[in-house]
Short mmCIF file of C-alpha atoms and ligand atoms in Angstrom, two decimals:
data_model
loop_
_atom_site.label_atom_id
_atom_site.label_comp_id
_atom_site.label_asym_id
_atom_site.label_seq_id
_atom_site.Cartn_x
_atom_site.Cartn_y
_atom_site.Cartn_z
CA MET F 1006 -34.62 -10.90 7.93
CA GLN F 1007 -34.20 -12.34 4.47
CA LEU F 1008 -31.40 -10.34 2.54
CA ASN F 1009 -31.57 -10.70 -1.20
CA VAL F 1010 -28.07 -9.52 -2.32
CA LEU F 1011 -26.59 -9.54 -5.79
CA THR F 1012 -22.69 -9.86 -6.02
CA VAL F 1013 -20.97 -8.43 -9.11
CA PRO F 1014 -17.22 -9.04 -8.60
CA GLY F 1015 -16.09 -7.56 -11.97
CA ASP F 1016 -12.39 -7.63 -12.98
CA GLY F 1017 -8.91 -7.77 -11.36
CA ILE F 1018 -8.84 -7.40 -7.67
CA GLY F 1019 -12.62 -6.82 -7.69
CA THR F 1020 -13.06 -10.50 -7.64
CA GLU F 1021 -10.55 -10.95 -4.82
CA VAL F 1022 -11.92 -8.32 -2.48
CA THR F 1023 -15.67 -9.25 -3.18
CA ARG F 1024 -14.85 -12.87 -2.23
CA GLU F 1025 -13.72 -11.64 1.24
CA ALA F 1026 -16.59 -9.19 1.51
CA VAL F 1027 -19.03 -12.10 1.02
CA LYS F 1028 -17.17 -14.17 3.51
CA VAL F 1029 -17.81 -11.47 6.14
CA LEU F 1030 -21.48 -11.05 4.98
CA GLU F 1031 -22.23 -14.66 5.42
CA LYS F 1032 -20.74 -14.71 8.85
CA VAL F 1033 -22.57 -11.67 10.08
CA VAL F 1034 -25.83 -12.87 8.59
CA SER F 1035 -25.57 -16.27 10.27
CA LYS F 1036 -24.49 -14.91 13.57
CA TYR F 1037 -27.47 -12.53 13.81
CA GLY F 1038 -29.96 -15.14 12.63
CA HIS F 1039 -30.84 -13.62 9.24
CA SER F 1040 -30.94 -15.54 5.92
CA LEU F 1041 -29.08 -14.62 2.78
CA LYS F 1042 -30.05 -15.22 -0.88
CA LEU F 1043 -26.81 -14.61 -2.96
CA THR F 1044 -26.99 -14.20 -6.70
CA ASP F 1045 -23.94 -13.58 -8.89
CA ALA F 1046 -23.68 -11.53 -12.14
CA LEU F 1047 -21.01 -10.42 -14.73
CA LEU F 1048 -20.03 -6.82 -15.33
CA GLY F 1049 -17.17 -5.08 -17.05
CA GLY F 1050 -14.24 -6.90 -18.75
CA ILE F 1051 -15.20 -10.36 -17.76
CA ALA F 1052 -18.80 -9.61 -19.10
CA ILE F 1053 -17.43 -8.56 -22.38
CA HIS F 1054 -15.37 -11.76 -22.63
CA GLN F 1055 -18.22 -14.01 -21.76
CA THR F 1056 -21.18 -12.17 -23.41
CA GLY F 1057 -19.75 -9.55 -25.74
CA SER F 1058 -21.40 -6.73 -23.58
CA PRO F 1059 -20.04 -4.91 -20.53
CA PHE F 1060 -23.47 -4.76 -19.09
CA PRO F 1061 -25.52 -7.97 -20.09
CA ASP F 1062 -29.32 -7.87 -19.85
CA ASP F 1063 -29.11 -10.71 -17.32
CA THR F 1064 -27.00 -8.51 -15.05
CA ALA F 1065 -29.60 -5.61 -15.37
CA ARG F 1066 -32.45 -8.01 -14.53
CA LYS F 1067 -30.74 -9.37 -11.49
CA ALA F 1068 -29.85 -5.96 -10.25
CA LEU F 1069 -33.50 -4.79 -10.41
CA ASP F 1070 -34.58 -7.99 -8.57
CA ALA F 1071 -32.09 -7.68 -5.64
CA ASP F 1072 -32.51 -5.70 -2.63
CA ALA F 1073 -28.89 -4.52 -2.74
CA THR F 1074 -25.86 -5.03 -4.96
CA LEU F 1075 -22.30 -5.48 -3.85
CA MET F 1076 -19.86 -4.67 -6.57
CA GLY F 1077 -16.07 -5.16 -6.82
CA ALA F 1078 -14.35 -3.07 -9.62
CA VAL F 1079 -14.21 -3.11 -13.36
CA GLY F 1080 -11.49 -2.53 -15.80
CA LEU F 1081 -8.88 -4.47 -17.83
CA PRO F 1082 -5.85 -2.89 -19.47
CA GLU F 1083 -6.61 -4.78 -22.79
CA PHE F 1084 -9.70 -2.59 -23.35
CA ASP F 1085 -7.90 0.72 -22.74
CA ASN F 1086 -8.19 1.68 -26.40
CA ALA F 1087 -11.57 0.16 -27.21
CA PRO F 1088 -14.46 2.32 -28.21
CA PRO F 1089 -16.67 3.63 -25.25
CA GLU F 1090 -19.50 1.11 -25.73
CA LYS F 1091 -17.01 -1.79 -25.64
CA ARG F 1092 -15.23 -0.60 -22.45
CA PRO F 1093 -15.63 -2.29 -19.06
CA GLU F 1094 -16.51 1.05 -17.36
CA LYS F 1095 -19.65 1.31 -19.62
CA GLY F 1096 -21.07 -1.37 -17.33
CA LEU F 1097 -20.46 0.63 -14.26
CA LEU F 1098 -22.50 3.53 -15.62
CA GLY F 1099 -25.08 1.16 -16.81
CA ILE F 1100 -25.71 -0.52 -13.50
CA ARG F 1101 -25.82 2.83 -11.59
CA LYS F 1102 -28.19 4.27 -14.15
CA ILE F 1103 -30.61 1.41 -14.29
CA LEU F 1104 -30.78 1.23 -10.37
CA GLY F 1105 -31.63 4.97 -10.32
CA VAL F 1106 -29.25 5.66 -7.48
CA TYR F 1107 -29.03 9.48 -6.84
CA ALA F 1108 -27.01 9.78 -3.67
CA ASN F 1109 -23.39 8.67 -3.37
CA LEU F 1110 -22.29 8.19 0.29
CA ARG F 1111 -18.70 8.13 1.17
CA PRO F 1112 -17.98 7.41 4.77
CA VAL F 1113 -14.60 8.99 5.81
CA LYS F 1114 -13.27 7.67 9.04
CA ALA F 1115 -9.79 7.85 10.63
CA TRP F 1116 -9.07 4.42 12.04
CA PRO F 1117 -6.85 4.84 15.03
CA ALA F 1118 -4.48 2.12 13.90
CA LEU F 1119 -3.82 4.09 10.56
CA ILE F 1120 -3.40 7.51 11.81
CA GLU F 1121 0.31 7.44 10.81
CA SER F 1122 -0.72 6.64 7.28
CA SER F 1123 -2.44 9.85 6.84
CA PRO F 1124 -0.31 12.79 5.30
CA LEU F 1125 -2.00 15.14 7.93
CA LYS F 1126 -0.76 15.63 11.56
CA ASN F 1127 -2.16 13.05 14.03
CA HIS F 1128 -4.16 15.69 16.13
CA ILE F 1129 -5.91 16.81 12.95
CA VAL F 1130 -7.10 13.39 11.76
CA GLU F 1131 -7.84 11.57 15.18
CA GLY F 1132 -11.53 11.20 15.72
CA VAL F 1133 -12.60 12.16 12.12
CA ASP F 1134 -15.87 10.37 11.32
CA MET F 1135 -18.04 11.84 8.60
CA ILE F 1136 -20.10 10.93 5.52
CA ILE F 1137 -19.85 12.92 2.37
CA VAL F 1138 -23.27 12.83 0.52
CA ARG F 1139 -22.80 13.58 -3.14
CA GLU F 1140 -25.83 14.24 -5.51
CA LEU F 1141 -25.19 11.67 -8.42
CA ASN F 1142 -27.73 12.30 -11.07
CA GLY F 1143 -27.90 15.99 -11.73
CA GLY F 1144 -25.75 19.21 -12.01
CA ILE F 1145 -23.01 20.16 -14.61
CA TYR F 1146 -22.20 16.52 -15.60
CA TYR F 1147 -25.71 16.15 -17.22
CA GLY F 1148 -26.95 19.70 -17.88
CA THR F 1149 -27.72 21.05 -21.34
CA PRO F 1150 -26.78 22.80 -23.60
CA ARG F 1151 -23.26 21.30 -23.61
CA GLY F 1152 -20.56 20.78 -26.16
CA ILE F 1153 -17.77 22.46 -28.18
CA GLU F 1154 -18.68 24.64 -31.20
CA GLY F 1155 -16.97 27.12 -33.45
CA SER F 1156 -13.37 27.46 -34.41
CA GLY F 1157 -10.41 29.58 -33.95
CA ASP F 1158 -10.41 32.10 -31.24
CA THR F 1159 -14.25 32.03 -30.79
CA GLU F 1160 -14.26 28.11 -30.44
CA ARG F 1161 -16.29 27.63 -27.25
CA GLY F 1162 -16.85 24.90 -24.73
CA THR F 1163 -20.14 24.96 -22.89
CA ASN F 1164 -21.46 22.97 -19.83
CA THR F 1165 -24.56 23.86 -17.82
CA MET F 1166 -25.13 23.49 -14.17
CA THR F 1167 -28.83 23.01 -13.50
CA TYR F 1168 -30.81 21.66 -10.50
CA THR F 1169 -34.55 21.23 -9.92
CA ARG F 1170 -36.16 21.85 -6.65
CA ALA F 1171 -37.19 18.12 -6.52
CA GLU F 1172 -33.59 17.07 -7.17
CA ILE F 1173 -32.34 19.31 -4.28
CA ALA F 1174 -35.00 18.25 -1.87
CA ARG F 1175 -34.61 14.50 -2.22
CA ILE F 1176 -30.79 14.64 -1.54
CA THR F 1177 -31.36 17.13 1.24
CA ARG F 1178 -33.81 14.80 2.94
CA MET F 1179 -31.27 12.02 2.56
CA GLY F 1180 -28.69 14.02 4.30
CA PHE F 1181 -31.01 15.05 7.16
CA HIS F 1182 -32.03 11.40 7.62
CA LEU F 1183 -28.54 10.26 7.83
CA ALA F 1184 -27.60 13.02 10.17
CA ARG F 1185 -30.54 12.17 12.48
CA GLY F 1186 -29.08 8.67 12.87
CA ARG F 1187 -25.57 10.09 13.77
CA LYS F 1188 -24.39 13.16 15.52
CA LYS F 1189 -27.35 15.26 14.26
CA LYS F 1190 -25.37 17.77 12.23
CA LEU F 1191 -25.88 18.57 8.59
CA THR F 1192 -23.48 20.76 6.66
CA SER F 1193 -24.74 21.82 3.24
CA VAL F 1194 -22.07 22.80 0.77
CA ASP F 1195 -22.80 25.48 -1.97
CA LYS F 1196 -21.50 28.45 -3.83
CA SER F 1197 -24.44 30.73 -3.24
CA ASN F 1198 -22.37 33.83 -3.36
CA VAL F 1199 -22.00 33.35 -7.05
CA LEU F 1200 -24.04 30.62 -8.64
CA GLU F 1201 -27.93 30.82 -8.95
CA THR F 1202 -28.22 26.92 -8.76
CA SER F 1203 -26.66 27.18 -5.23
CA GLN F 1204 -28.92 30.07 -4.29
CA LEU F 1205 -31.78 27.74 -5.05
CA TRP F 1206 -30.03 24.82 -3.36
CA ARG F 1207 -29.54 27.00 -0.11
CA ARG F 1208 -33.27 28.06 -0.20
CA VAL F 1209 -34.60 24.56 -0.59
CA VAL F 1210 -32.29 23.19 2.13
CA ASN F 1211 -33.60 25.94 4.51
CA GLU F 1212 -37.23 25.06 3.66
CA ILE F 1213 -36.77 21.55 4.46
CA ALA F 1214 -34.80 22.02 7.71
CA PRO F 1215 -38.01 22.50 9.90
CA GLU F 1216 -38.95 18.83 9.07
CA PHE F 1217 -35.87 17.86 11.09
CA PRO F 1218 -35.90 20.13 14.13
CA ASP F 1219 -33.49 17.85 16.03
CA VAL F 1220 -30.73 18.33 13.50
CA GLU F 1221 -28.38 21.33 13.52
CA LEU F 1222 -27.93 22.80 9.98
CA GLU F 1223 -25.08 24.97 8.72
CA HIS F 1224 -24.11 26.21 5.30
CA ILE F 1225 -20.66 26.54 4.04
CA LEU F 1226 -19.13 27.77 0.75
CA VAL F 1227 -17.44 25.16 -1.32
CA ASP F 1228 -14.08 26.88 -1.33
CA ASN F 1229 -14.10 27.16 2.60
CA CYS F 1230 -15.29 23.56 2.76
CA ALA F 1231 -12.20 22.45 0.77
CA MET F 1232 -10.05 24.33 3.40
CA GLN F 1233 -11.89 23.11 6.41
CA LEU F 1234 -11.64 19.48 5.34
CA ILE F 1235 -7.88 19.77 5.80
CA LEU F 1236 -7.80 22.26 8.79
CA ARG F 1237 -10.53 21.00 10.98
CA PRO F 1238 -12.09 17.85 9.54
CA LYS F 1239 -13.61 16.68 12.95
CA GLN F 1240 -16.12 19.49 12.81
CA PHE F 1241 -18.11 17.66 10.03
CA ASP F 1242 -20.73 14.84 10.59
CA VAL F 1243 -22.92 14.62 7.31
CA VAL F 1244 -21.85 17.01 4.48
CA VAL F 1245 -24.21 17.22 1.52
CA MET F 1246 -23.44 18.82 -1.91
CA GLU F 1247 -24.14 18.81 -5.59
CA ASN F 1248 -22.51 16.55 -8.09
CA MET F 1249 -19.31 18.21 -9.10
CA PHE F 1250 -18.55 19.62 -5.65
CA GLY F 1251 -18.92 16.13 -4.34
CA ASP F 1252 -16.72 14.61 -6.98
CA ILE F 1253 -13.80 16.82 -5.91
CA LEU F 1254 -14.35 17.06 -2.17
CA SER F 1255 -14.91 13.31 -1.63
CA ASP F 1256 -11.43 12.59 -3.09
CA GLU F 1257 -10.06 15.22 -0.69
CA GLY F 1258 -11.91 13.43 2.09
CA ALA F 1259 -10.33 10.15 0.94
CA VAL F 1260 -6.79 11.35 1.81
CA LEU F 1261 -7.81 11.45 5.49
CA ALA F 1262 -8.37 7.60 5.69
CA GLY F 1263 -4.85 6.62 4.69
CA SER F 1264 -5.04 4.16 1.76
CA ILE F 1265 -7.54 3.94 -1.08
CA GLY F 1266 -7.97 0.31 -0.32
CA MET F 1267 -9.71 1.32 2.96
CA LEU F 1268 -12.65 3.34 1.42
CA PRO F 1269 -16.07 1.97 1.03
CA SER F 1270 -18.91 3.71 -0.85
CA ALA F 1271 -22.70 3.43 -1.14
CA SER F 1272 -24.87 4.74 -3.86
CA ILE F 1273 -28.57 4.89 -2.77
CA GLY F 1274 -31.82 5.33 -4.67
CA GLU F 1275 -35.57 5.38 -3.61
CA ARG F 1276 -37.11 3.09 -1.03
CA LYS F 1277 -38.52 -0.16 -2.28
CA PRO F 1278 -41.91 -1.31 -1.22
CA ASN F 1279 -40.37 -3.55 1.52
CA GLY F 1280 -38.79 -0.40 3.06
CA ALA F 1281 -35.24 -1.17 1.95
CA PHE F 1282 -33.27 1.51 -0.05
CA VAL F 1283 -32.14 0.51 -3.42
CA GLY F 1284 -28.38 0.49 -3.04
CA LEU F 1285 -25.21 -0.26 -4.86
CA TYR F 1286 -22.22 -0.87 -2.71
CA GLU F 1287 -18.53 -0.82 -3.89
CA PRO F 1288 -15.03 0.02 -2.75
CA VAL F 1289 -13.89 3.28 -4.08
CA HIS F 1290 -10.69 1.75 -5.65
CA GLY F 1291 -10.37 0.30 -9.23
CA SER F 1292 -9.43 -3.16 -10.51
CA ALA F 1293 -5.71 -2.46 -9.73
CA PRO F 1294 -4.08 -4.54 -12.69
CA ASP F 1295 -0.64 -4.01 -11.10
CA ILE F 1296 -1.49 -6.27 -8.20
CA ALA F 1297 -4.37 -8.36 -9.57
CA GLY F 1298 -4.16 -12.07 -9.02
CA GLN F 1299 -1.51 -11.85 -6.30
CA ASN F 1300 -3.74 -12.03 -3.12
CA LYS F 1301 -2.23 -8.72 -2.06
CA ALA F 1302 -5.17 -6.27 -2.41
CA ASN F 1303 -6.66 -4.81 0.80
CA PRO F 1304 -10.29 -6.06 1.17
CA LEU F 1305 -11.31 -3.65 3.83
CA GLY F 1306 -12.90 -1.08 1.43
CA ALA F 1307 -15.07 -3.95 0.16
CA ILE F 1308 -15.82 -5.17 3.64
CA GLY F 1309 -16.72 -1.73 4.73
CA SER F 1310 -19.10 -1.58 1.80
CA VAL F 1311 -20.86 -4.59 3.42
CA SER F 1312 -21.16 -2.66 6.59
CA ALA F 1313 -22.66 0.30 4.67
CA MET F 1314 -25.20 -2.15 2.88
CA LEU F 1315 -26.37 -3.54 6.26
CA GLU F 1316 -26.92 -0.12 7.63
CA TYR F 1317 -28.44 1.67 4.70
CA SER F 1318 -30.32 -1.01 2.64
CA PHE F 1319 -31.33 -3.14 5.53
CA GLY F 1320 -31.44 -0.80 8.50
CA LEU F 1321 -29.37 -3.42 10.43
CA LYS F 1322 -27.17 -1.01 12.50
CA GLU F 1323 -26.05 -3.38 15.12
CA GLU F 1324 -24.81 -5.84 12.44
CA ALA F 1325 -23.09 -2.95 10.55
CA ALA F 1326 -21.49 -1.91 13.82
CA ALA F 1327 -20.28 -5.53 14.29
CA VAL F 1328 -18.50 -5.51 10.92
CA ASN F 1329 -16.83 -2.15 11.77
CA ALA F 1330 -15.80 -3.49 15.19
CA ALA F 1331 -14.23 -6.67 13.60
CA MET F 1332 -12.37 -4.38 10.97
CA GLU F 1333 -10.97 -2.30 13.78
CA ALA F 1334 -9.77 -5.30 15.71
CA VAL F 1335 -7.95 -6.60 12.72
CA LEU F 1336 -6.37 -3.15 11.98
CA ASN F 1337 -5.27 -3.06 15.65
CA SER F 1338 -3.74 -6.56 15.36
CA GLY F 1339 -1.36 -5.16 12.73
CA ARG F 1340 -1.99 -8.09 10.37
CA VAL F 1341 -2.85 -6.02 7.47
CA THR F 1342 -2.12 -5.94 3.65
CA ALA F 1343 1.09 -4.35 2.21
CA ASP F 1344 -0.60 -0.90 1.26
CA LEU F 1345 -1.11 -0.22 5.03
CA LYS F 1346 2.69 -0.77 5.47
CA PRO F 1347 2.62 -3.27 8.41
CA LYS F 1348 5.73 -3.74 10.47
CA GLY F 1349 6.18 -7.48 9.82
CA THR F 1350 5.31 -9.55 6.70
CA PRO F 1351 2.06 -8.26 5.12
CA ALA F 1352 -1.13 -10.30 5.39
CA THR F 1353 -2.71 -11.60 2.22
CA THR F 1354 -6.16 -10.47 1.08
CA SER F 1355 -7.76 -13.82 2.17
CA GLU F 1356 -6.10 -13.71 5.57
CA VAL F 1357 -7.41 -10.38 6.25
CA GLY F 1358 -11.07 -11.49 5.12
CA ASP F 1359 -10.67 -14.62 7.31
CA ALA F 1360 -9.53 -12.49 10.27
CA VAL F 1361 -12.44 -10.04 10.01
CA ALA F 1362 -14.89 -12.91 9.67
CA ASN F 1363 -13.45 -14.63 12.70
CA ALA F 1364 -13.61 -11.46 14.80
CA ILE F 1365 -17.31 -11.14 14.21
P1 NAD W 1551 -6.89 1.72 -9.00
O1 NAD W 1551 -7.81 2.12 -7.88
O2 NAD W 1551 -7.30 0.42 -9.57
O3 NAD W 1551 -5.40 1.63 -8.58
C1 NAD W 1551 -4.55 2.72 -8.11
C2 NAD W 1551 -3.48 2.23 -7.23
O4 NAD W 1551 -4.03 1.94 -5.97
C3 NAD W 1551 -2.69 1.13 -7.78
O5 NAD W 1551 -1.44 1.19 -7.54
C4 NAD W 1551 -3.30 -0.09 -7.09
O6 NAD W 1551 -2.43 -1.17 -6.82
C5 NAD W 1551 -3.68 0.59 -5.65
N1 NAD W 1551 -4.85 -0.07 -5.06
C6 NAD W 1551 -6.19 0.13 -5.46
N2 NAD W 1551 -6.94 -0.60 -4.69
C7 NAD W 1551 -6.19 -1.30 -3.80
C8 NAD W 1551 -6.47 -2.14 -2.77
N3 NAD W 1551 -7.69 -2.50 -2.49
N4 NAD W 1551 -5.39 -2.65 -1.98
C9 NAD W 1551 -4.13 -2.30 -2.28
N5 NAD W 1551 -3.85 -1.42 -3.27
C10 NAD W 1551 -4.75 -0.92 -3.98
O7 NAD W 1551 -6.93 2.84 -10.10
P2 NAD W 1551 -6.31 2.86 -11.55
O8 NAD W 1551 -5.03 2.09 -11.58
O9 NAD W 1551 -6.39 4.17 -12.01
O10 NAD W 1551 -7.33 2.06 -12.49
C11 NAD W 1551 -7.19 0.65 -12.89
C12 NAD W 1551 -8.52 0.23 -13.56
O11 NAD W 1551 -9.57 0.22 -12.73
C13 NAD W 1551 -8.89 1.10 -14.82
O12 NAD W 1551 -9.36 0.24 -15.86
C14 NAD W 1551 -9.89 2.03 -14.31
O13 NAD W 1551 -10.76 2.34 -15.26
C15 NAD W 1551 -10.61 1.09 -13.31
N6 NAD W 1551 -11.37 1.73 -12.25
C16 NAD W 1551 -12.56 1.16 -12.00
C17 NAD W 1551 -13.34 1.77 -10.88
C18 NAD W 1551 -14.58 1.14 -10.48
O14 NAD W 1551 -14.75 -0.04 -10.84
N7 NAD W 1551 -15.41 1.74 -9.57
C19 NAD W 1551 -12.80 2.84 -10.11
C20 NAD W 1551 -11.54 3.40 -10.47
C21 NAD W 1551 -10.76 2.79 -11.50
#
């Protein structure tokens, strides 16, 4: 297979972890006999420095041409007080929007070697392996009317949570498809005891369920889901939800994995004519100015994003599993970065990248 991949390293540790992720991608591609066309583009603070814009037209064009985009992180402290259109984060929203990605996938996996890093008891975390699927384009973050009006005691803030049948249906199908390729269980999260959007959500999910008779479906109220994620996280396989619920619960899920440096993410859109899903893959963390340039950052969130890209955009499950197995081998070896609190001297970013590439 020819993999046409755009890399957008961004700022701070974004460049450092992306370098390691590319190293691993090149290794897995050559090992399995595929070919790789890599293109590079600017985004965020570095793009402002070099072109005046956080999201240059050249980057937009390249992202639309690529099969998948691998991103690092954006953000530089010098722009903290800049106006919104001149902030690095504007580039992030721009690339997500132009690609039309509507599903944010956050795999949450408890790596055996990191069980001790989780704040939860070992027996609760052991064996956790789920994907949180968050709707990314709708809901209360985009609904209108919105705003703040009036003054004094009657000054009022308004946001509107709204979903169409089509928006619910496409994210539901994405959830069912993912569940079909895993443990065949889909949990749909809503607040249908109170919200009309959730009542429609539950109805549409139930209508789609017969298309996937091999997948077990369950519904759970969002407040109970928040509790169950901590009490019995192992019960979940694929968990699908609207935008704001996903924003909140995916951070709760992140705690299960130990360090923010471990977490990959995938944002997925429609299928392209060649069958690949449009996808934007990035670690969950930011540009970490406090450790940037020191070869200290944990690259495993970025490397895990390569695994997600192989699986979701290219359907290369075996290759994705090979990356995960190599990551696991490196975690078990104990040669990991400082954030994972190794017993001996911490490994550097590039040492961890080399070790994962060598383990493939
Ligand atoms: P951050 O994720 O960059 O850092 C939070 C803490 O986690 C820091 O102490 C950092 O050292 C540590 N950390 C993060 N990633 C790590 C890794 N891979 N290995 C080891 N330690 C790691 O969040 P922040 O400090 O709130 O934000 C810094 C900048 O990043 C800001 O400009 C912010 O806007 C931006 N940001 C960008 C994204 C993105 O590009 N998707 C996401 C979050 C924050």
